Coordinates of C-alpha atoms in Angstrom, one line a residue:
X1 CA -37.0 -37.7 12.4
X2 CA -37.6 -36.7 8.8
X3 CA -36.8 -33.5 7.1
X4 CA -39.2 -31.4 5.9
X5 CA -40.8 -31.7 2.5
X6 CA -40.2 -28.8 0.4
X7 CA -42.7 -29.9 -2.3
X8 CA -45.4 -28.9 0.3
X9 CA -46.8 -25.3 -0.3
X10 CA -47.1 -24.4 3.3
X11 CA -43.8 -25.7 4.3
X12 CA -42.2 -23.6 1.5
X13 CA -44.4 -20.7 2.9
X14 CA -43.2 -21.2 6.4
X15 CA -39.6 -21.4 4.9
X16 CA -39.9 -18.0 3.4
X17 CA -41.6 -16.6 6.8
X18 CA -38.2 -17.9 8.6
X19 CA -36.3 -16.0 5.9
X20 CA -37.8 -12.8 6.5
X21 CA -37.7 -13.1 10.4
X22 CA -35.9 -10.8 12.2
X23 CA -33.6 -12.9 13.7
X24 CA -32.3 -14.3 10.0
X25 CA -32.4 -10.7 8.9
X26 CA -30.3 -9.5 11.5
X27 CA -27.8 -12.3 11.2
X28 CA -27.5 -11.4 7.5
X29 CA -27.1 -8.0 8.1
X30 CA -24.2 -8.6 10.6
X31 CA -22.4 -10.7 8.2
X32 CA -22.9 -7.9 5.3
X33 CA -21.5 -5.3 7.5
X34 CA -18.5 -7.3 8.1
X35 CA -18.0 -8.1 4.6
X36 CA -18.6 -4.2 3.5
X37 CA -15.9 -3.1 6.0
X38 CA -13.3 -5.9 4.9
X39 CA -13.5 -4.8 1.4
X40 CA -13.1 -0.9 2.5
X41 CA -16.4 0.3 2.9
X42 CA -16.3 1.2 6.4
X43 CA -17.7 4.9 5.9
X44 CA -20.9 4.5 6.6
X45 CA -20.3 2.8 9.6
X46 CA -18.0 5.2 11.1
X47 CA -20.3 8.1 10.2
X48 CA -23.0 6.1 11.7
X49 CA -20.9 5.8 15.1
X50 CA -19.9 9.8 15.2
X51 CA -23.2 10.8 14.4
X52 CA -24.2 8.5 17.6
X53 CA -21.9 9.5 19.8
X54 CA -21.9 13.6 18.9
X55 CA -24.5 14.5 16.4
X56 CA -25.2 14.2 12.6
X57 CA -24.5 18.1 12.4
X58 CA -21.2 17.4 13.8
X59 CA -20.2 14.4 12.0
X60 CA -20.9 16.1 8.6
X61 CA -18.5 18.5 9.6
X62 CA -16.0 16.2 10.7
X63 CA -12.8 14.8 8.7
X64 CA -13.7 11.2 8.4
X65 CA -11.3 8.8 8.6
X66 CA -12.5 5.5 7.2
X67 CA -9.8 3.7 5.1
X68 CA -7.6 2.4 7.8
X69 CA -8.6 -1.2 7.2
X70 CA -7.3 -3.3 10.3
X71 CA -10.0 -5.7 9.5
X72 CA -8.0 -6.6 6.3
X73 CA -4.6 -6.1 7.5
X74 CA -5.4 -8.7 10.4
X75 CA -7.0 -11.3 8.3
X76 CA -4.7 -11.2 5.6
X77 CA -1.9 -12.0 8.3
X78 CA -4.0 -14.9 9.7
X79 CA -5.4 -16.5 6.6
X80 CA -1.9 -17.8 5.2
X81 CA -2.7 -21.5 4.3
X82 CA -2.7 -20.5 0.4
X83 CA 0.2 -18.5 0.2
X84 CA 2.3 -20.9 -1.1
X85 CA 0.6 -23.1 -3.4
X86 CA -0.2 -26.8 -1.7
X87 CA 0.7 -30.4 -3.1
X88 CA -1.8 -32.3 -3.7
X89 CA -1.0 -36.2 -4.2
X90 CA -3.9 -38.6 -5.6
X91 CA -4.6 -42.4 -5.2
X92 CA -6.5 -44.8 -6.9
X93 CA -6.7 -42.7 -10.3
X94 CA -5.1 -42.7 -13.8
X95 CA -2.1 -40.5 -15.0
X96 CA -4.9 -39.2 -17.6
X97 CA -7.3 -38.4 -14.9
X98 CA -5.0 -36.7 -12.7
X99 CA -3.9 -34.5 -15.5
X100 CA -7.4 -33.8 -15.8
X101 CA -8.0 -33.1 -12.4
X102 CA -4.8 -30.4 -12.4
X103 CA -6.1 -28.8 -15.3
X104 CA -9.3 -28.0 -13.7
X105 CA -8.2 -26.7 -10.4
X106 CA -5.3 -24.6 -12.5
X107 CA -7.7 -23.3 -15.0
X108 CA -10.5 -22.4 -12.6
X109 CA -8.0 -20.8 -10.3
X110 CA -9.0 -23.1 -7.7
X111 CA -5.9 -22.3 -5.2
X112 CA -6.7 -18.4 -5.5
X113 CA -10.1 -18.8 -4.3
X114 CA -9.7 -21.6 -1.7
X115 CA -7.2 -18.7 -0.3
X116 CA -10.3 -16.0 -0.6
X117 CA -12.5 -18.7 1.2
X118 CA -9.7 -19.0 3.7
X119 CA -9.5 -14.9 4.2
X120 CA -13.6 -14.8 4.7
X121 CA -13.4 -17.6 7.0
X122 CA -10.9 -16.2 9.3
X123 CA -13.4 -13.1 9.1
X124 CA -16.5 -14.5 10.6
X125 CA -15.4 -18.2 11.5
X126 CA -17.6 -19.4 8.4
X127 CA -17.4 -19.5 4.9
X128 CA -19.1 -21.4 2.2
X129 CA -18.0 -22.5 -1.4
X130 CA -20.2 -23.7 -3.9
X131 CA -19.0 -25.9 -7.3
X132 CA -20.6 -24.4 -10.1
X133 CA -20.2 -26.0 -13.5
X134 CA -20.2 -23.2 -16.3
X135 CA -19.1 -22.4 -19.7
X136 CA -17.4 -25.7 -19.9
X137 CA -15.5 -26.0 -16.7
X138 CA -16.0 -26.1 -13.1
X139 CA -15.7 -23.0 -11.0
X140 CA -15.8 -22.4 -7.4
X141 CA -18.2 -19.7 -5.9
X142 CA -17.3 -18.2 -2.3
X143 CA -20.6 -17.7 -0.6
X144 CA -21.1 -15.9 2.7
X145 CA -23.5 -15.7 5.5
X146 CA -25.6 -12.9 3.5
X147 CA -25.7 -14.8 0.6
X148 CA -27.3 -18.0 1.8
X149 CA -30.0 -19.6 4.3
X150 CA -30.0 -23.4 5.3
X151 CA -32.4 -26.0 6.4
X152 CA -30.5 -27.8 9.0
X153 CA -30.6 -31.5 9.2
X154 CA -33.3 -32.9 11.4
X155 CA -30.7 -35.3 13.2
X156 CA -27.9 -33.3 13.4
X157 CA -28.7 -29.6 13.2
X158 CA -24.9 -28.7 12.5
X159 CA -25.2 -30.2 9.2
X160 CA -27.3 -28.9 6.0
X161 CA -30.2 -30.5 4.8
X162 CA -31.1 -27.9 2.1
X163 CA -29.1 -24.7 0.9
X164 CA -31.1 -21.7 -0.3
X165 CA -29.5 -19.0 -2.5
X166 CA -31.5 -15.7 -2.6
X167 CA -31.1 -13.1 -5.0
X168 CA -32.0 -10.4 -3.0
X169 CA -30.7 -6.6 -3.2
X170 CA -28.2 -5.8 -0.5
X171 CA -31.0 -3.4 0.8
X172 CA -33.2 -6.2 1.4
X173 CA -30.7 -7.8 3.9
X174 CA -31.2 -4.8 6.0
X175 CA -34.9 -4.7 6.5
X176 CA -36.9 -7.2 7.3
X177 CA -39.8 -5.7 4.7
X178 CA -41.8 -3.0 3.8
X179 CA -43.8 -3.0 6.7
X180 CA -42.1 -5.8 8.9
X181 CA -44.7 -8.5 8.4
X182 CA -46.0 -10.5 5.3
X183 CA -50.0 -10.7 5.7
X184 CA -51.8 -13.4 3.6
X185 CA -53.8 -10.4 2.0
X186 CA -52.0 -8.4 -0.6
X187 CA -50.3 -5.4 0.4
X188 CA -47.9 -2.9 -1.0
X189 CA -44.7 -5.3 -1.3
X190 CA -46.3 -8.6 -2.8
X191 CA -44.8 -7.4 -6.2
X192 CA -41.4 -7.6 -4.7
X193 CA -42.0 -11.0 -3.3
X194 CA -42.9 -12.2 -6.6
X195 CA -39.8 -10.7 -8.0
X196 CA -37.5 -12.5 -5.4
X197 CA -35.7 -15.3 -6.3
X198 CA -34.7 -18.4 -4.2
X199 CA -32.2 -21.4 -5.7
X200 CA -33.2 -24.4 -3.3
X201 CA -30.8 -27.3 -3.2
X202 CA -31.1 -30.6 -1.4
X203 CA -29.0 -34.0 -2.2
X204 CA -32.0 -35.1 -3.9
X205 CA -33.7 -32.1 -5.5
X206 CA -33.3 -28.6 -7.4
X207 CA -35.8 -25.9 -7.8
X208 CA -36.3 -22.1 -7.7
X209 CA -39.2 -20.2 -6.1
X210 CA -40.4 -17.0 -5.7
X211 CA -40.6 -15.1 -2.6
X212 CA -44.3 -16.4 -2.1
X213 CA -42.9 -19.9 -2.2
X214 CA -44.5 -20.7 -5.3
X215 CA -42.0 -23.0 -7.4
X216 CA -40.8 -20.9 -10.8
X217 CA -39.0 -23.9 -12.5
X218 CA -39.0 -27.3 -12.9
X219 CA -38.0 -29.7 -9.6
X220 CA -35.5 -31.7 -11.3
X221 CA -32.9 -34.7 -9.4
X222 CA -29.9 -33.2 -7.8
X223 CA -27.5 -34.5 -11.0
X224 CA -24.7 -35.9 -8.5
X225 CA -26.7 -36.9 -5.6
X226 CA -25.1 -34.9 -2.8
X227 CA -25.0 -31.3 -2.0
X228 CA -22.1 -29.2 -4.3
X229 CA -21.6 -27.0 -1.2
X230 CA -19.0 -26.8 1.3
X231 CA -19.5 -25.2 4.9
X232 CA -15.9 -24.3 5.9
X233 CA -16.5 -24.0 9.9
X234 CA -15.7 -25.3 13.2
X235 CA -16.9 -24.4 17.2
X236 CA -20.7 -25.0 16.4
X237 CA -22.9 -25.4 19.0
X238 CA -25.6 -27.4 18.1
X239 CA -26.9 -25.1 15.4
X240 CA -25.7 -24.6 11.7
X241 CA -24.3 -20.8 11.7
X242 CA -21.6 -20.1 13.9
X243 CA -22.5 -17.5 16.2
X244 CA -19.6 -15.1 16.8
X245 CA -19.2 -11.4 17.8
X246 CA -17.8 -8.8 15.5
X247 CA -14.7 -8.1 17.4
X248 CA -12.5 -7.4 14.1
X249 CA -14.6 -5.3 12.2
X250 CA -16.3 -3.4 15.7
X251 CA -12.4 -2.6 16.3
X252 CA -12.2 -1.5 12.7
X253 CA -14.7 1.4 13.2
X254 CA -13.5 2.3 16.6
X255 CA -9.8 2.5 15.5
X256 CA -11.1 5.0 12.5
X257 CA -13.2 6.8 14.8
X258 CA -10.8 7.6 17.2
X259 CA -8.5 8.8 14.5
X260 CA -11.1 10.7 13.2
X261 CA -11.5 12.4 16.6
X262 CA -8.0 13.1 16.7
X263 CA -8.1 14.8 13.2
X264 CA -11.1 17.3 14.6
X265 CA -9.6 17.9 17.8
X266 CA -6.6 19.1 15.6
X267 CA -8.6 20.8 13.2
X268 CA -10.5 22.8 15.9
X269 CA -7.8 23.5 18.2
X270 CA -5.2 23.6 15.9
X271 CA -6.5 27.8 15.1
X272 CA -6.1 30.6 17.5
X273 CA -9.4 32.1 19.3
X274 CA -9.7 35.5 19.1
X275 CA -10.7 36.9 22.3
X276 CA -12.2 40.6 22.8
X277 CA -12.4 41.6 26.7
X278 CA -13.6 44.6 28.7
X279 CA -16.7 46.9 28.8
X280 CA -19.6 45.3 27.6
X281 CA -20.9 48.6 26.5
X282 CA -18.0 48.9 24.1
X283 CA -18.5 45.7 22.5
X284 CA -18.9 46.4 18.6
X285 CA -21.8 44.7 17.0
X286 CA -19.3 43.2 14.4
X287 CA -15.8 42.7 13.7
X288 CA -13.4 41.1 10.9
X289 CA -10.0 40.4 11.8
X290 CA -7.3 39.3 9.0
X291 CA -4.3 40.7 7.1
X292 CA -4.8 44.1 5.2
X293 CA -7.5 45.4 7.9
X294 CA -8.0 47.7 10.8
X295 CA -9.6 47.3 14.2
X296 CA -11.1 49.6 16.1
X297 CA -11.3 49.2 19.7
X298 CA -13.4 52.4 21.1
X299 CA -12.8 54.0 24.6
X300 CA -15.3 55.7 27.1
X301 CA -14.0 59.4 27.5
X302 CA -15.8 59.8 30.4
X303 CA -14.0 56.4 32.0
X304 CA -10.4 56.0 31.0
X305 CA -10.5 52.5 32.8
X306 CA -13.4 51.2 30.4
X307 CA -11.8 49.9 27.3
X308 CA -11.4 46.8 25.2
X309 CA -8.5 44.3 24.6
X310 CA -8.3 41.7 21.7
X311 CA -6.3 38.6 22.2
X312 CA -5.7 35.2 20.5
X313 CA -5.7 32.0 22.7
X314 CA -3.8 29.2 21.5
X315 CA -5.5 25.8 22.7
X316 CA -3.0 22.9 23.2
X317 CA -4.4 19.9 22.8
X318 CA -2.2 17.0 24.0
X319 CA -2.0 14.9 20.6
X320 CA 1.0 13.0 21.6
X321 CA -0.6 11.4 24.5
X322 CA -3.3 10.7 22.3
X323 CA -1.3 8.9 19.4
X324 CA 0.3 6.9 22.1
X325 CA -3.2 5.6 23.4
X326 CA -4.2 4.6 19.7
X327 CA -0.8 2.9 19.4
X328 CA -1.6 0.9 22.9
X329 CA -4.9 0.3 22.0
X330 CA -4.2 -1.3 18.6
X331 CA -1.1 -3.1 20.1
X332 CA -3.5 -4.7 23.0
X333 CA -6.1 -5.6 20.5
X334 CA -3.4 -7.3 18.0
X335 CA -2.1 -9.2 20.8
X336 CA -5.4 -10.9 21.6
X337 CA -5.8 -12.0 18.1
X338 CA -2.2 -13.9 18.4
X339 CA -1.2 -11.3 15.6
X340 CA 2.6 -10.0 15.6
X341 CA 2.1 -6.3 16.5
X342 CA 4.4 -5.5 13.2
X343 CA 1.2 -6.4 11.3
X344 CA 0.0 -3.0 11.7
X345 CA 2.0 -0.1 12.6
X346 CA 0.8 3.5 13.7
X347 CA 4.1 4.8 13.5
X348 CA 6.1 5.9 10.3
X349 CA 8.8 3.3 10.5
X350 CA 8.0 1.4 7.6
X351 CA 6.8 -2.1 7.0
X352 CA 7.6 -5.0 9.3
X353 CA 11.7 -5.8 10.0
X354 CA 13.1 -8.7 12.1
X355 CA 16.9 -8.7 13.3
X356 CA 17.5 -12.1 12.0
X357 CA 16.1 -15.2 10.2
X358 CA 15.4 -16.9 13.7
X359 CA 13.1 -14.1 14.8
X360 CA 11.8 -14.5 11.2
X361 CA 11.1 -17.8 11.6
X362 CA 9.7 -17.7 15.1
X363 CA 7.4 -15.3 14.4
X364 CA 6.4 -17.2 11.3
X365 CA 6.2 -20.3 13.5
X366 CA 4.1 -18.6 15.9
X367 CA 1.6 -17.6 12.9
X368 CA 1.4 -21.4 11.9
X369 CA 1.1 -23.0 15.3
X370 CA -2.2 -20.4 15.2
X371 CA -3.0 -21.8 12.1
X372 CA -2.6 -25.7 13.1
X373 CA -6.4 -26.1 13.3
X374 CA -6.9 -24.2 10.2
X375 CA -4.6 -26.6 8.2
X376 CA -6.5 -29.4 9.8
X377 CA -10.0 -27.7 8.6
X378 CA -8.8 -27.0 5.2
X379 CA -7.5 -30.5 4.7
X380 CA -11.0 -31.7 5.4
X381 CA -12.3 -28.9 2.7
X382 CA -9.9 -30.4 0.4
X383 CA -11.1 -33.6 0.3
X384 CA -14.7 -32.7 0.4
X385 CA -14.0 -30.7 -2.6
X386 CA -12.3 -33.4 -4.6
X387 CA -15.1 -35.5 -4.0
X388 CA -17.5 -32.9 -5.2
X389 CA -15.3 -32.3 -8.5
X390 CA -15.0 -36.1 -9.4
X391 CA -18.9 -36.7 -9.4
X392 CA -19.0 -33.7 -11.7
X393 CA -16.4 -35.0 -13.8
X394 CA -18.0 -38.4 -14.1
X395 CA -21.3 -37.0 -15.1
X396 CA -20.5 -34.5 -17.5
X397 CA -17.5 -36.1 -19.1
X398 CA -18.1 -36.5 -22.9
X399 CA -21.1 -34.0 -22.9
X400 CA -21.3 -30.5 -24.3
X401 CA -21.3 -29.2 -20.8
X402 CA -17.8 -30.1 -20.0
X403 CA -14.7 -28.7 -22.0
X404 CA -13.1 -32.4 -23.9
X405 CA -9.5 -31.6 -22.4
X406 CA -11.2 -32.1 -18.6
X407 CA -12.7 -35.2 -19.5
X408 CA -12.0 -38.2 -17.7
X409 CA -12.9 -41.8 -17.0
X410 CA -16.0 -43.3 -14.9
X411 CA -13.3 -44.7 -12.5
X412 CA -12.5 -41.4 -11.2
X413 CA -15.0 -41.2 -8.8
X414 CA -13.4 -43.8 -6.6
X415 CA -10.2 -41.8 -6.4
X416 CA -9.0 -40.5 -3.2
X417 CA -6.6 -37.3 -2.4
X418 CA -4.2 -36.3 0.0
X419 CA -2.9 -32.4 0.4
X420 CA 0.1 -31.3 2.1
X421 CA 0.5 -27.3 3.0
X422 CA 3.5 -25.6 3.3
X423 CA 5.2 -25.2 6.6
X424 CA 7.7 -22.1 7.8
X425 CA 11.1 -22.7 6.8
X426 CA 13.9 -20.4 8.1
X427 CA 15.1 -18.2 5.3
X428 CA 18.5 -17.0 5.9
X429 CA 20.5 -14.4 3.9
X430 CA 23.9 -14.6 2.6
X431 CA 25.6 -12.8 5.6
X432 CA 23.3 -15.0 8.0
X433 CA 24.4 -18.2 6.3
X434 CA 28.3 -17.3 6.4
X435 CA 28.1 -16.2 10.0
X436 CA 26.6 -19.3 11.2
X437 CA 29.0 -21.6 9.0
X438 CA 32.0 -19.4 10.8
X439 CA 30.4 -20.5 13.8
X440 CA 29.7 -24.3 13.2
X441 CA 33.8 -24.3 11.9
X442 CA 34.9 -22.6 14.9
X443 CA 32.9 -25.3 17.5
X444 CA 33.9 -28.1 15.4
X445 CA 30.5 -29.6 14.5
X446 CA 31.3 -28.9 10.6
X447 CA 34.3 -28.2 8.1
X448 CA 34.6 -26.2 5.0
X449 CA 33.3 -29.1 2.8
X450 CA 30.2 -29.6 4.8
X451 CA 29.5 -25.8 5.3
X452 CA 29.9 -25.3 1.1
X453 CA 27.9 -27.8 0.2
X454 CA 25.1 -27.0 2.4
X455 CA 25.2 -23.1 1.1
X456 CA 25.5 -23.9 -2.2
X457 CA 23.6 -26.9 -2.6
X458 CA 26.3 -29.4 -3.8
X459 CA 27.7 -32.4 -2.9
X460 CA 30.3 -32.9 -0.5
X461 CA 32.9 -34.1 -3.6
X462 CA 32.1 -31.0 -5.8
X463 CA 32.4 -28.9 -2.5
X464 CA 36.0 -31.0 -1.9
X465 CA 37.0 -30.1 -5.3
X466 CA 36.1 -26.4 -5.1
X467 CA 37.9 -26.0 -2.2
X468 CA 40.6 -27.6 -3.7
X469 CA 40.8 -25.4 -6.6
X470 CA 40.7 -22.3 -4.2
X471 CA 43.3 -23.4 -2.0
X472 CA 45.8 -24.0 -5.2
X473 CA 44.9 -20.4 -6.3
X474 CA 45.7 -18.8 -3.0
X475 CA 49.1 -20.8 -3.0
X476 CA 49.6 -19.5 -6.7
X477 CA 48.7 -15.6 -5.2
X478 CA 51.1 -16.3 -2.1
X479 CA 54.1 -17.6 -4.5
X480 CA 54.0 -14.6 -6.7
X481 CA 53.7 -12.3 -4.1
X482 CA 57.3 -13.6 -2.5
X483 CA 58.8 -13.7 -5.9
X484 CA 57.7 -10.2 -6.8
X485 CA 58.3 -8.6 -3.2
X486 CA 56.4 -6.0 -1.3
X487 CA 57.7 -3.7 1.4
X488 CA 58.8 -6.8 3.3
X489 CA 60.6 -8.1 0.3
X490 CA 62.8 -5.5 -0.7
X491 CA 65.8 -7.7 1.0
X492 CA 66.6 -9.0 -2.2
X493 CA 65.9 -12.8 -1.3
X494 CA 66.6 -15.5 -3.6
X495 CA 64.8 -18.1 -5.0
X496 CA 65.5 -20.6 -2.5
X497 CA 64.7 -18.1 0.1
X498 CA 61.4 -17.1 -1.1
X499 CA 60.5 -21.0 -1.5
X500 CA 61.6 -21.6 2.3
X501 CA 59.4 -18.7 3.0
X502 CA 56.4 -19.8 0.9
X503 CA 56.8 -23.5 2.6
X504 CA 56.5 -21.5 6.3
X505 CA 53.8 -19.3 5.6
X506 CA 51.8 -22.7 3.9
X507 CA 52.8 -24.9 7.2
X508 CA 50.9 -22.0 8.9
X509 CA 47.7 -21.9 7.3
X510 CA 47.7 -25.8 7.5
X511 CA 47.9 -25.5 10.7
X512 CA 51.3 -27.4 11.0
X513 CA 53.2 -24.4 12.4
X514 CA 52.5 -22.3 15.1
X515 CA 52.2 -18.8 14.0
X516 CA 54.5 -17.5 17.0
X517 CA 57.3 -19.8 15.8
X518 CA 57.2 -19.1 12.4
X519 CA 57.2 -15.6 13.1
X520 CA 60.4 -16.2 15.0
X521 CA 62.0 -18.7 12.2
X522 CA 61.4 -15.8 9.7
X523 CA 63.2 -13.2 11.8
X524 CA 66.3 -15.1 12.5
X525 CA 66.6 -17.1 9.0
X526 CA 66.1 -14.0 6.9
X527 CA 67.5 -11.0 8.8
X528 CA 64.0 -9.2 9.2
X529 CA 62.3 -7.5 11.6
X530 CA 59.3 -8.7 13.5
X531 CA 57.1 -6.0 11.6
X532 CA 58.3 -7.5 8.4
X533 CA 57.9 -11.2 9.7
X534 CA 54.4 -10.4 10.5
X535 CA 53.8 -8.6 7.2
X536 CA 54.8 -12.1 5.4
X537 CA 52.9 -14.1 7.4
X538 CA 49.9 -12.1 7.0
X539 CA 46.4 -13.8 7.6
X540 CA 47.8 -17.4 7.8
X541 CA 46.6 -19.5 10.3
X542 CA 43.5 -17.3 11.1
X543 CA 41.7 -16.1 7.9
X544 CA 43.5 -17.6 5.8
X545 CA 43.7 -21.7 5.6
X546 CA 44.3 -24.3 3.5
X547 CA 44.1 -28.4 3.6
X548 CA 47.3 -29.9 4.3
X549 CA 46.4 -32.2 1.6
X550 CA 47.1 -29.7 -0.7
X551 CA 50.5 -28.8 0.4
X552 CA 51.9 -31.5 -1.7
X553 CA 50.9 -29.1 -4.9
X554 CA 53.6 -26.8 -3.4
X555 CA 56.9 -28.4 -5.6
X556 CA 54.8 -28.5 -8.6
X557 CA 53.8 -24.8 -8.3
X558 CA 57.5 -24.0 -7.3

């Protein structure tokens, strides 16, 4: 089946009618609403909902909360593909051409813009990228559902035959037109139709038309022979635009409405209310209560039981229960999105915290698993982008439309690109690294050399040298301590006795002599108490350990 002939004026007229149809305008209105709420402009939508639930007069008096952007918090948590720069590898390409492509990506901020496209994709399950040659560079433009219209391919409605980019003012997306129809005869909004601009792209031609379907520019061939657009989407249902609800932005509005209600309740019921009761005949016409004022309450002299009383009633709204309900609501919603509830919190506990690197990693892995399909999707997006970029480079290299530093050979169109996105890694604190190292040594699955090499990122030989130096310093310190004496060395030990004690302590530290046996030997041989022997041994064989191989250096030290 052939695609529509856009050079036929009647077909262009029908296309304009389709663009202005209520269904298409509603699609754009929803896209615009999501975009506005994500970009911190939720106030009109919060106000609108409050006015519909209560009244416009009440909504105008309420303290409206609209800056709690749940949509942005969730999207930024979910859209994590370009948090770290991916690694792109090229094949069938010269080194000079590869450098030119990398320069194009760097100068154009491609990673940042692709990350932005990732965010808008998570917001609506569909976003678009256009590659645009501009000012001697190639630039990426992120487009949204309210920026474009599409003519589906006749053979595959999930693919685009033509993209139409309009320059409508945003208000035009919210209304189908001045009178809802566009008659063949002249009407009051015809001048608007003539000022409208639609840029039409197919894989074969490019032109611009107005709101009447009149072609305003020369119809030129598509310079690269393919659409310079990338449709970022999945889960289509035999149609081009993805049909989804607005759960994320609707919840954001509802969440702000709930907080607005809560603050309004607190304001209304936070003040005491004055109540006058008694004989209606004695009711004063008006009264003002406040500091530095006197209030006269009359009585009926003929009836001593006829009087007025003034009191203040204090409302007691259960604000705590409301807060808990809001907390529960957001936790449940985040769970349905597969997002850690720590991503958004309504309490004052501060930012997310994890008890260990393992918990942090598990949270990252859950996030990674949720994004696995997105990694696959954006791998395809990256390859499509590469094909568009190299076509433009091949076409524009050596011309005034491309800076010479980006010039490539014609063979660049045959190059291929693969991409590797960053995966989650366990990031341990220094304390966690040392605790885990100690556990490995205690279990016998590692030794001091292997854990030091792992922690410091050095070779095993370097780790052994460092440990030997440490152990030699320990022996030097031990010898000096024994020679200078402490509380346990006040028995005036001679040099030979000190050397013997150093040897005993060293053997305990090296695991060659049991601690208890060494303690008994010191008590009997040097005539000291058990407490003094324990003081001499210190942490030998416990926290103080040495490698038996270094004991050979003891003779040199002594």
